[in-house]
Short mmCIF file of C-alpha atoms and ligand atoms in Angstrom, two decimals:
data_model
loop_
_atom_site.label_atom_id
_atom_site.label_comp_id
_atom_site.label_asym_id
_atom_site.label_seq_id
_atom_site.Cartn_x
_atom_site.Cartn_y
_atom_site.Cartn_z
CA UNK A 1 106.14 -119.34 -196.84
CA UNK A 2 105.13 -120.50 -200.33
CA UNK A 3 103.21 -118.21 -202.65
CA UNK A 4 100.18 -120.53 -202.46
CA UNK A 5 99.98 -120.51 -198.68
CA UNK A 6 100.46 -116.75 -198.67
CA UNK A 7 97.37 -116.48 -200.84
CA UNK A 8 95.45 -118.62 -198.40
CA UNK A 9 96.42 -116.97 -195.13
CA UNK A 10 96.83 -113.24 -194.98
CA UNK A 11 97.78 -112.23 -191.45
CA UNK A 12 96.37 -109.11 -189.86
CA UNK A 13 98.78 -106.18 -189.85
CA UNK A 14 96.84 -104.61 -186.97
CA UNK A 15 97.23 -107.78 -184.89
CA UNK A 16 100.92 -108.10 -185.70
CA UNK A 17 101.53 -104.49 -184.71
CA UNK A 18 99.24 -104.50 -181.71
CA UNK A 19 102.06 -104.05 -179.21
CA UNK A 20 103.71 -101.31 -181.28
CA UNK A 21 100.98 -98.92 -182.44
CA UNK A 22 97.53 -98.84 -184.04
CA UNK A 23 97.50 -99.40 -187.80
CA UNK A 24 95.13 -96.92 -189.37
CA UNK A 25 93.52 -96.24 -192.74
CA UNK A 26 91.81 -93.23 -194.29
CA UNK A 27 88.27 -94.05 -195.41
CA UNK A 28 85.28 -92.52 -197.15
CA UNK A 29 81.74 -93.57 -196.19
CA UNK A 30 81.69 -95.50 -199.50
CA UNK A 31 84.93 -97.38 -198.87
CA UNK A 32 83.55 -98.69 -195.57
CA UNK A 33 81.51 -100.87 -197.92
CA UNK A 34 83.83 -101.44 -200.88
CA UNK A 35 86.88 -102.15 -198.71
CA UNK A 36 85.24 -103.58 -195.60
CA UNK A 37 86.98 -106.96 -196.11
CA UNK A 38 90.39 -105.35 -195.59
CA UNK A 39 89.35 -102.75 -193.06
CA UNK A 40 87.87 -105.18 -190.57
CA UNK A 41 90.85 -107.51 -190.74
CA UNK A 42 93.81 -105.19 -191.26
CA UNK A 43 93.33 -101.97 -189.29
CA UNK A 44 92.67 -100.88 -185.73
CA UNK A 45 92.13 -97.16 -186.40
CA UNK A 46 90.26 -95.03 -188.94
CA UNK A 47 90.48 -91.46 -190.16
CA UNK A 48 88.02 -89.72 -192.47
CA UNK A 49 89.69 -88.98 -195.80
CA UNK A 50 87.26 -86.09 -196.41
CA UNK A 51 84.13 -86.50 -194.26
CA UNK A 52 85.28 -84.39 -191.29
CA UNK A 53 86.69 -81.55 -193.42
CA UNK A 54 84.87 -78.23 -193.13
CA UNK A 55 83.18 -78.29 -196.58
CA UNK A 56 81.72 -81.72 -195.86
CA UNK A 57 80.77 -81.49 -192.22
CA UNK A 58 79.86 -77.80 -191.93
CA UNK A 59 78.75 -76.73 -195.39
CA UNK A 60 76.14 -74.10 -194.51
CA UNK A 61 76.67 -70.65 -193.02
CA UNK A 62 76.06 -70.28 -189.31
CA UNK A 63 76.69 -72.37 -186.27
CA UNK A 64 73.44 -74.01 -185.34
CA UNK A 65 73.22 -77.74 -185.76
CA UNK A 66 71.33 -77.39 -189.05
CA UNK A 67 74.51 -75.89 -190.60
CA UNK A 68 76.26 -79.21 -190.06
CA UNK A 69 76.13 -82.47 -192.04
CA UNK A 70 77.34 -85.24 -189.76
CA UNK A 71 76.03 -88.31 -191.58
CA UNK A 72 79.22 -89.31 -193.43
CA UNK A 73 81.49 -88.80 -190.44
CA UNK A 74 79.00 -90.50 -188.12
CA UNK A 75 78.99 -93.58 -190.38
CA UNK A 76 82.77 -93.79 -190.09
CA UNK A 77 82.70 -93.40 -186.31
CA UNK A 78 79.94 -96.03 -186.02
CA UNK A 79 81.96 -98.49 -188.14
CA UNK A 80 84.97 -97.92 -185.90
CA UNK A 81 82.85 -98.43 -182.76
CA UNK A 82 81.34 -101.64 -184.14
CA UNK A 83 84.80 -103.03 -184.87
CA UNK A 84 86.64 -101.81 -181.78
CA UNK A 85 88.75 -99.30 -183.72
CA UNK A 86 90.11 -95.92 -182.68
CA UNK A 87 89.35 -92.76 -184.68
CA UNK A 88 91.68 -89.87 -185.57
CA UNK A 89 89.99 -86.54 -186.35
CA UNK A 90 91.05 -84.80 -189.58
CA UNK A 91 91.09 -81.79 -189.81
CA UNK A 92 89.89 -78.61 -188.08
CA UNK A 93 91.91 -75.88 -189.84
CA UNK A 94 93.16 -76.22 -193.41
CA UNK A 95 93.46 -73.89 -196.39
CA UNK A 96 91.66 -76.44 -198.60
CA UNK A 97 88.09 -77.71 -198.61
CA UNK A 98 86.62 -74.83 -196.61
CA UNK A 99 83.39 -73.30 -197.98
CA UNK A 100 83.66 -69.69 -199.21
CA UNK A 101 81.14 -68.38 -196.66
CA UNK A 102 83.61 -68.96 -193.82
CA UNK A 103 85.83 -66.15 -195.11
CA UNK A 104 83.06 -63.76 -196.19
CA UNK A 105 81.66 -60.92 -194.11
CA UNK A 106 78.57 -58.84 -194.78
CA UNK A 107 80.56 -56.53 -197.04
CA UNK A 108 83.90 -57.97 -198.08
CA UNK A 109 86.20 -60.32 -196.22
CA UNK A 110 85.22 -61.38 -192.73
CA UNK A 111 86.93 -59.54 -189.86
CA UNK A 112 89.58 -61.37 -187.88
CA UNK A 113 87.49 -61.46 -184.71
CA UNK A 114 84.45 -62.82 -186.57
CA UNK A 115 86.59 -65.44 -188.33
CA UNK A 116 88.05 -66.59 -185.01
CA UNK A 117 84.59 -66.72 -183.51
CA UNK A 118 83.40 -68.90 -186.42
CA UNK A 119 86.43 -71.12 -185.90
CA UNK A 120 85.70 -71.44 -182.20
CA UNK A 121 82.09 -72.38 -182.93
CA UNK A 122 83.18 -75.00 -185.48
CA UNK A 123 85.74 -76.52 -183.13
CA UNK A 124 83.38 -76.53 -180.13
CA UNK A 125 80.65 -78.24 -182.14
CA UNK A 126 82.88 -80.93 -183.65
CA UNK A 127 84.74 -81.76 -180.46
CA UNK A 128 81.47 -81.96 -178.51
CA UNK A 129 79.82 -84.12 -181.19
CA UNK A 130 82.72 -86.59 -181.30
CA UNK A 131 83.77 -86.41 -177.65
CA UNK A 132 84.87 -89.83 -176.39
CA UNK A 133 84.89 -91.25 -179.94
CA UNK A 134 87.70 -89.30 -181.62
CA UNK A 135 90.83 -89.64 -179.51
CA UNK A 136 93.02 -87.14 -181.34
CA UNK A 137 92.60 -84.26 -183.76
CA UNK A 138 94.72 -82.82 -186.55
CA UNK A 139 93.92 -79.33 -185.28
CA UNK A 140 95.94 -77.49 -187.92
CA UNK A 141 96.97 -79.01 -191.23
CA UNK A 142 99.73 -77.85 -193.59
CA UNK A 143 100.35 -74.31 -192.29
CA UNK A 144 103.98 -74.30 -193.42
CA UNK A 145 104.88 -73.41 -196.99
CA UNK A 146 107.24 -75.37 -199.21
CA UNK A 147 109.12 -72.10 -199.80
CA UNK A 148 112.05 -72.11 -197.40
CA UNK A 149 109.88 -73.20 -194.50
CA UNK A 150 107.96 -69.92 -194.33
CA UNK A 151 104.37 -69.85 -193.13
CA UNK A 152 101.85 -70.65 -195.82
CA UNK A 153 100.79 -67.11 -196.71
CA UNK A 154 98.52 -68.17 -199.60
CA UNK A 155 95.92 -69.30 -197.08
CA UNK A 156 92.84 -67.29 -196.14
CA UNK A 157 93.49 -68.25 -192.52
CA UNK A 158 96.90 -66.60 -192.67
CA UNK A 159 95.70 -63.55 -194.60
CA UNK A 160 92.75 -62.86 -192.34
CA UNK A 161 93.97 -64.07 -188.93
CA UNK A 162 97.69 -64.69 -189.26
CA UNK A 163 99.18 -61.85 -187.29
CA UNK A 164 101.31 -62.96 -184.39
CA UNK A 165 99.57 -63.07 -181.02
CA UNK A 166 102.08 -64.49 -178.61
CA UNK A 167 105.28 -62.69 -179.61
CA UNK A 168 106.79 -66.04 -180.53
CA UNK A 169 106.37 -65.70 -184.28
CA UNK A 170 103.52 -68.20 -184.51
CA UNK A 171 100.58 -67.03 -186.68
CA UNK A 172 97.64 -66.13 -184.45
CA UNK A 173 95.07 -68.45 -186.01
CA UNK A 174 97.24 -71.50 -185.30
CA UNK A 175 97.57 -70.76 -181.62
CA UNK A 176 93.87 -69.86 -181.34
CA UNK A 177 92.80 -73.11 -182.99
CA UNK A 178 94.81 -75.13 -180.48
CA UNK A 179 93.48 -73.03 -177.59
CA UNK A 180 89.88 -73.57 -178.67
CA UNK A 181 90.42 -77.32 -179.15
CA UNK A 182 92.13 -77.70 -175.78
CA UNK A 183 89.25 -75.94 -174.04
CA UNK A 184 86.59 -77.84 -175.99
CA UNK A 185 87.88 -81.33 -175.12
CA UNK A 186 90.73 -81.44 -172.61
CA UNK A 187 90.98 -85.24 -173.07
CA UNK A 188 91.60 -85.11 -176.83
CA UNK A 189 95.20 -85.32 -178.04
CA UNK A 190 95.98 -82.37 -180.27
CA UNK A 191 98.21 -82.67 -183.35
CA UNK A 192 99.85 -80.45 -185.93
CA UNK A 193 99.90 -82.35 -189.25
CA UNK A 194 101.99 -81.67 -192.37
CA UNK A 195 103.85 -83.19 -195.32
CA UNK A 196 107.51 -82.76 -196.27
CA UNK A 197 108.55 -82.08 -192.68
CA UNK A 198 111.18 -84.83 -192.65
CA UNK A 199 114.08 -82.56 -193.61
CA UNK A 200 115.27 -79.07 -194.38
CA UNK A 201 113.62 -75.73 -193.73
CA UNK A 202 110.14 -77.22 -193.37
CA UNK A 203 111.38 -79.50 -190.59
CA UNK A 204 113.06 -76.54 -188.85
CA UNK A 205 109.87 -74.46 -188.95
CA UNK A 206 107.76 -77.40 -187.79
CA UNK A 207 110.13 -77.95 -184.85
CA UNK A 208 109.91 -74.25 -183.96
CA UNK A 209 106.12 -74.41 -184.09
CA UNK A 210 105.93 -77.54 -181.96
CA UNK A 211 108.31 -76.11 -179.39
CA UNK A 212 106.30 -72.88 -179.05
CA UNK A 213 102.94 -74.68 -178.79
CA UNK A 214 104.32 -77.28 -176.40
CA UNK A 215 105.69 -74.55 -174.09
CA UNK A 216 102.10 -73.30 -173.79
CA UNK A 217 100.68 -76.79 -173.23
CA UNK A 218 98.65 -76.55 -176.42
CA UNK A 219 99.95 -79.47 -178.49
CA UNK A 220 100.46 -83.19 -177.85
CA UNK A 221 101.76 -84.53 -181.10
CA UNK A 222 102.94 -84.06 -184.65
CA UNK A 223 101.69 -85.93 -187.68
CA UNK A 224 104.30 -86.63 -190.34
CA UNK A 225 101.97 -87.34 -193.25
CA UNK A 226 104.25 -89.76 -195.10
CA UNK A 227 103.25 -89.16 -198.73
CA UNK A 228 106.48 -90.75 -199.94
CA UNK A 229 107.75 -92.43 -203.09
CA UNK A 230 109.83 -95.40 -204.17
CA UNK A 231 112.65 -92.84 -204.55
CA UNK A 232 112.55 -91.46 -201.03
CA UNK A 233 112.91 -90.12 -198.47
CA UNK A 234 115.02 -92.96 -197.07
CA UNK A 235 114.06 -94.54 -193.78
CA UNK A 236 116.99 -93.08 -191.82
CA UNK A 237 115.89 -89.57 -192.79
CA UNK A 238 112.45 -90.40 -191.43
CA UNK A 239 114.01 -91.78 -188.26
CA UNK A 240 115.97 -88.56 -187.67
CA UNK A 241 112.79 -86.49 -188.05
CA UNK A 242 110.88 -88.72 -185.61
CA UNK A 243 113.71 -88.36 -183.10
CA UNK A 244 113.95 -84.58 -183.52
CA UNK A 245 110.24 -84.13 -182.81
CA UNK A 246 110.24 -86.66 -179.98
CA UNK A 247 113.10 -84.81 -178.29
CA UNK A 248 110.68 -81.90 -177.77
CA UNK A 249 108.48 -84.18 -175.66
CA UNK A 250 105.66 -84.59 -178.19
CA UNK A 251 104.32 -87.83 -179.61
CA UNK A 252 104.87 -88.57 -183.28
CA UNK A 253 102.54 -90.39 -185.67
CA UNK A 254 102.78 -91.20 -189.37
CA UNK A 255 99.34 -90.03 -190.46
CA UNK A 256 98.89 -90.38 -194.24
CA UNK A 257 101.27 -93.07 -195.41
CA UNK A 258 101.52 -94.08 -199.05
CA UNK A 259 104.49 -94.81 -201.34
CA UNK A 260 103.98 -93.66 -204.93
CA UNK A 261 105.60 -95.51 -207.81
CA UNK A 262 106.36 -92.13 -209.43
CA UNK A 263 109.20 -89.80 -208.48
CA UNK A 264 107.95 -86.41 -207.17
CA UNK A 265 107.27 -84.09 -210.13
CA UNK A 266 107.28 -86.94 -212.68
CA UNK A 267 104.24 -86.67 -214.94
CA UNK A 268 104.89 -89.76 -217.07
CA UNK A 269 102.18 -92.41 -217.13
CA UNK A 270 102.58 -96.14 -216.45
CA UNK A 271 99.90 -98.43 -217.86
CA UNK A 272 100.78 -101.16 -215.35
CA UNK A 273 102.77 -101.18 -212.12
CA UNK A 274 106.32 -102.07 -213.20
CA UNK A 275 107.79 -105.09 -211.43
CA UNK A 276 111.05 -103.31 -210.52
CA UNK A 277 109.06 -100.41 -209.03
CA UNK A 278 106.86 -102.76 -207.02
CA UNK A 279 109.93 -104.42 -205.57
CA UNK A 280 111.47 -101.01 -204.83
CA UNK A 281 108.22 -100.10 -203.09
CA UNK A 282 108.37 -103.31 -201.05
CA UNK A 283 111.93 -102.47 -199.99
CA UNK A 284 110.91 -98.95 -198.97
CA UNK A 285 107.93 -100.20 -196.93
CA UNK A 286 110.18 -102.80 -195.29
CA UNK A 287 112.75 -100.22 -194.26
CA UNK A 288 110.13 -97.72 -193.07
CA UNK A 289 108.39 -100.32 -190.91
CA UNK A 290 111.67 -101.42 -189.37
CA UNK A 291 112.25 -97.81 -188.30
CA UNK A 292 108.64 -97.53 -187.12
CA UNK A 293 109.00 -100.62 -184.90
CA UNK A 294 112.26 -99.42 -183.42
CA UNK A 295 110.97 -95.91 -182.79
CA UNK A 296 107.77 -97.28 -181.25
CA UNK A 297 109.79 -99.50 -178.92
CA UNK A 298 111.71 -96.40 -177.87
CA UNK A 299 108.35 -94.69 -177.17
CA UNK A 300 108.84 -92.09 -179.88
CA UNK A 301 106.17 -93.22 -182.39
CA UNK A 302 102.54 -93.84 -181.43
CA UNK A 303 100.64 -94.50 -184.65
CA UNK A 304 100.87 -95.36 -188.34
CA UNK A 305 97.93 -94.54 -190.62
CA UNK A 306 97.78 -95.28 -194.35
CA UNK A 307 96.01 -92.84 -196.69
CA UNK A 308 93.73 -95.60 -197.95
CA UNK A 309 94.10 -99.36 -197.70
CA UNK A 310 94.21 -100.78 -201.25
CA UNK A 311 95.16 -99.50 -204.69
CA UNK A 312 91.55 -99.38 -205.94
CA UNK A 313 91.04 -96.16 -203.94
CA UNK A 314 93.86 -93.63 -203.71
CA UNK A 315 94.02 -89.83 -204.00
CA UNK A 316 97.17 -90.34 -206.12
CA UNK A 317 94.95 -91.39 -209.04
CA UNK A 318 94.05 -87.69 -209.29
CA UNK A 319 97.32 -86.09 -208.23
CA UNK A 320 99.57 -84.71 -209.65
CA UNK A 321 98.10 -85.99 -212.94
CA UNK A 322 94.32 -86.35 -213.03
CA UNK A 323 93.28 -89.82 -214.12
CA UNK A 324 96.78 -91.35 -213.92
CA UNK A 325 96.82 -94.63 -212.03
CA UNK A 326 99.20 -95.08 -209.10
CA UNK A 327 99.69 -98.10 -206.86
CA UNK A 328 100.91 -96.72 -203.51
CA UNK A 329 99.36 -99.03 -200.87
CA UNK A 330 99.93 -102.51 -199.41
CA UNK A 331 97.02 -104.23 -201.17
CA UNK A 332 96.34 -104.31 -204.92
CA UNK A 333 93.19 -103.27 -206.74
CA UNK A 334 91.69 -106.72 -206.06
CA UNK A 335 92.60 -106.49 -202.37
CA UNK A 336 95.39 -109.06 -202.56
CA UNK A 337 98.52 -108.39 -200.49
CA UNK A 338 101.41 -106.97 -202.52
CA UNK A 339 105.10 -107.62 -201.91
CA UNK A 340 105.01 -104.40 -199.88
CA UNK A 341 102.55 -106.01 -197.48
CA UNK A 342 104.94 -108.89 -196.81
CA UNK A 343 107.97 -106.67 -196.20
CA UNK A 344 105.92 -104.55 -193.79
CA UNK A 345 104.58 -107.68 -192.10
CA UNK A 346 107.81 -109.66 -191.80
CA UNK A 347 110.60 -109.19 -189.27
O1 G3I B 1 82.68 -84.70 -203.68
C1 G3I B 1 82.99 -83.88 -204.80
C2 G3I B 1 82.04 -84.13 -205.92
O2 G3I B 1 80.75 -83.76 -205.53
C3 G3I B 1 82.48 -83.33 -207.15
O3 G3I B 1 81.65 -83.62 -208.23
C4 G3I B 1 83.92 -83.66 -207.50
C5 G3I B 1 84.43 -82.82 -208.67
O4 G3I B 1 85.83 -82.81 -208.71
O5 G3I B 1 84.73 -83.40 -206.39
C6 G3I B 1 84.40 -84.17 -205.24
O6 G3I B 1 85.26 -83.83 -204.19
C7 G3I B 1 86.61 -84.25 -204.31
C8 G3I B 1 86.97 -85.00 -203.03
O7 G3I B 1 88.32 -85.27 -202.99
C9 G3I B 1 86.23 -86.32 -202.87
O8 G3I B 1 86.69 -87.23 -203.78
C10 G3I B 1 87.44 -83.06 -204.45
O9 G3I B 1 87.24 -82.48 -205.71
C11 G3I B 1 88.88 -83.43 -204.30
O10 G3I B 1 89.63 -82.24 -204.29
C12 G3I B 1 89.10 -84.16 -203.00
O11 G3I B 1 90.44 -84.51 -202.88
C13 G3I B 1 90.90 -84.77 -201.57
C14 G3I B 1 92.05 -83.85 -201.26
O12 G3I B 1 92.54 -84.13 -199.97
C15 G3I B 1 91.61 -82.40 -201.33
O13 G3I B 1 92.70 -81.58 -201.27
C16 G3I B 1 91.37 -86.21 -201.47
O14 G3I B 1 90.25 -87.08 -201.62
C17 G3I B 1 92.04 -86.46 -200.13
O15 G3I B 1 92.67 -87.71 -200.14
C18 G3I B 1 93.11 -85.40 -199.89
O16 G3I B 1 93.66 -85.62 -198.60
C19 G3I B 1 94.74 -84.77 -198.22
C20 G3I B 1 94.70 -84.64 -196.72
O17 G3I B 1 93.44 -84.21 -196.29
C21 G3I B 1 95.77 -83.68 -196.22
N1 G3I B 1 97.08 -84.09 -196.71
C22 G3I B 1 97.19 -84.33 -198.14
C23 G3I B 1 96.12 -85.32 -198.58
C24 G3I B 1 96.28 -85.65 -200.04
O18 G3I B 1 96.04 -84.52 -200.83
#
């Protein structure tokens, strides 16, 4: 296809992948407007980048409906409904973006039983509010540390409600969160979601967690976030992780896909996206999507969600260097398809 005709006709990734898996994107209420051109044509699933997180959706102390702020999340769900898209729920339990009141008692830190009761109230309210609209939930997000695959101990959830309940070494709050979610909406598919679980100790701990939760019927799937870079991980490493999780009988989704032009830990600054890096990115996306198609055909992968849709809105512009531009997605800042789009869309 010539460059000119590519400009003219941009196929829909969601349509091309219809028989494999939904193609998703993380959105903010504002990007439903600023990126609507791409969203309506390119994706078949949405997830709220921030709008369903505790600090946004349940900012005020207490558990009556006036403690909740549903407007942003409701706008996302309404957009999905209007355009026939699915919605993933993100996220019920995380160590970030939780208001301080959740962990405070009348005098000092909240007790474990009160914290779990607040968690149950939060989960019950959200799953009831979005019942039938949100088909799966990231129930617990990022509970495993980068240190040798230990539990994330620098989390108030762990500190206040982490002691083991079931004798299987799983922190209590994790199991409770899944129990509450299962009871609140038995039809919702329940996920554990994390980054860096493709290899090593973090993968081992994630497998142990999934196995224990699956044995109790509490979990349906694992989300491999997929915050990757031009420098790795390679697609075969990703394939092995997908297969390891799938062998436990859980579904696997890629939940937060983006491919940074910077190597992990690199704090240098590019003024423009370098051509060699953009072609490396295209190669990486091509090889990832080949693995995704093959694993979907083998019934091991059930969804691929990007953390954004175009380079004009990406969390990587503030991380790890605030204000540094990155270009991790398939569409450029003017919403034109990049080489990475074509390698993902061609087979
Ligand atoms: O809305 C406030 C605004 O009122 C305030 O003035 C401003 C000051 O910094 O902050 C604004 O909130 C920011 C929010 O994004 C909305 O843009 C937060 O500071 C900022 O921390 C927050 O970042 C989000 C980040 O999670 C928080 O850790 C990113 O948008 C979001 O993409 C990112 O998403 C996470 C996933 O949930 C879990 N996996 C990793 C992924 C990337 O970090």
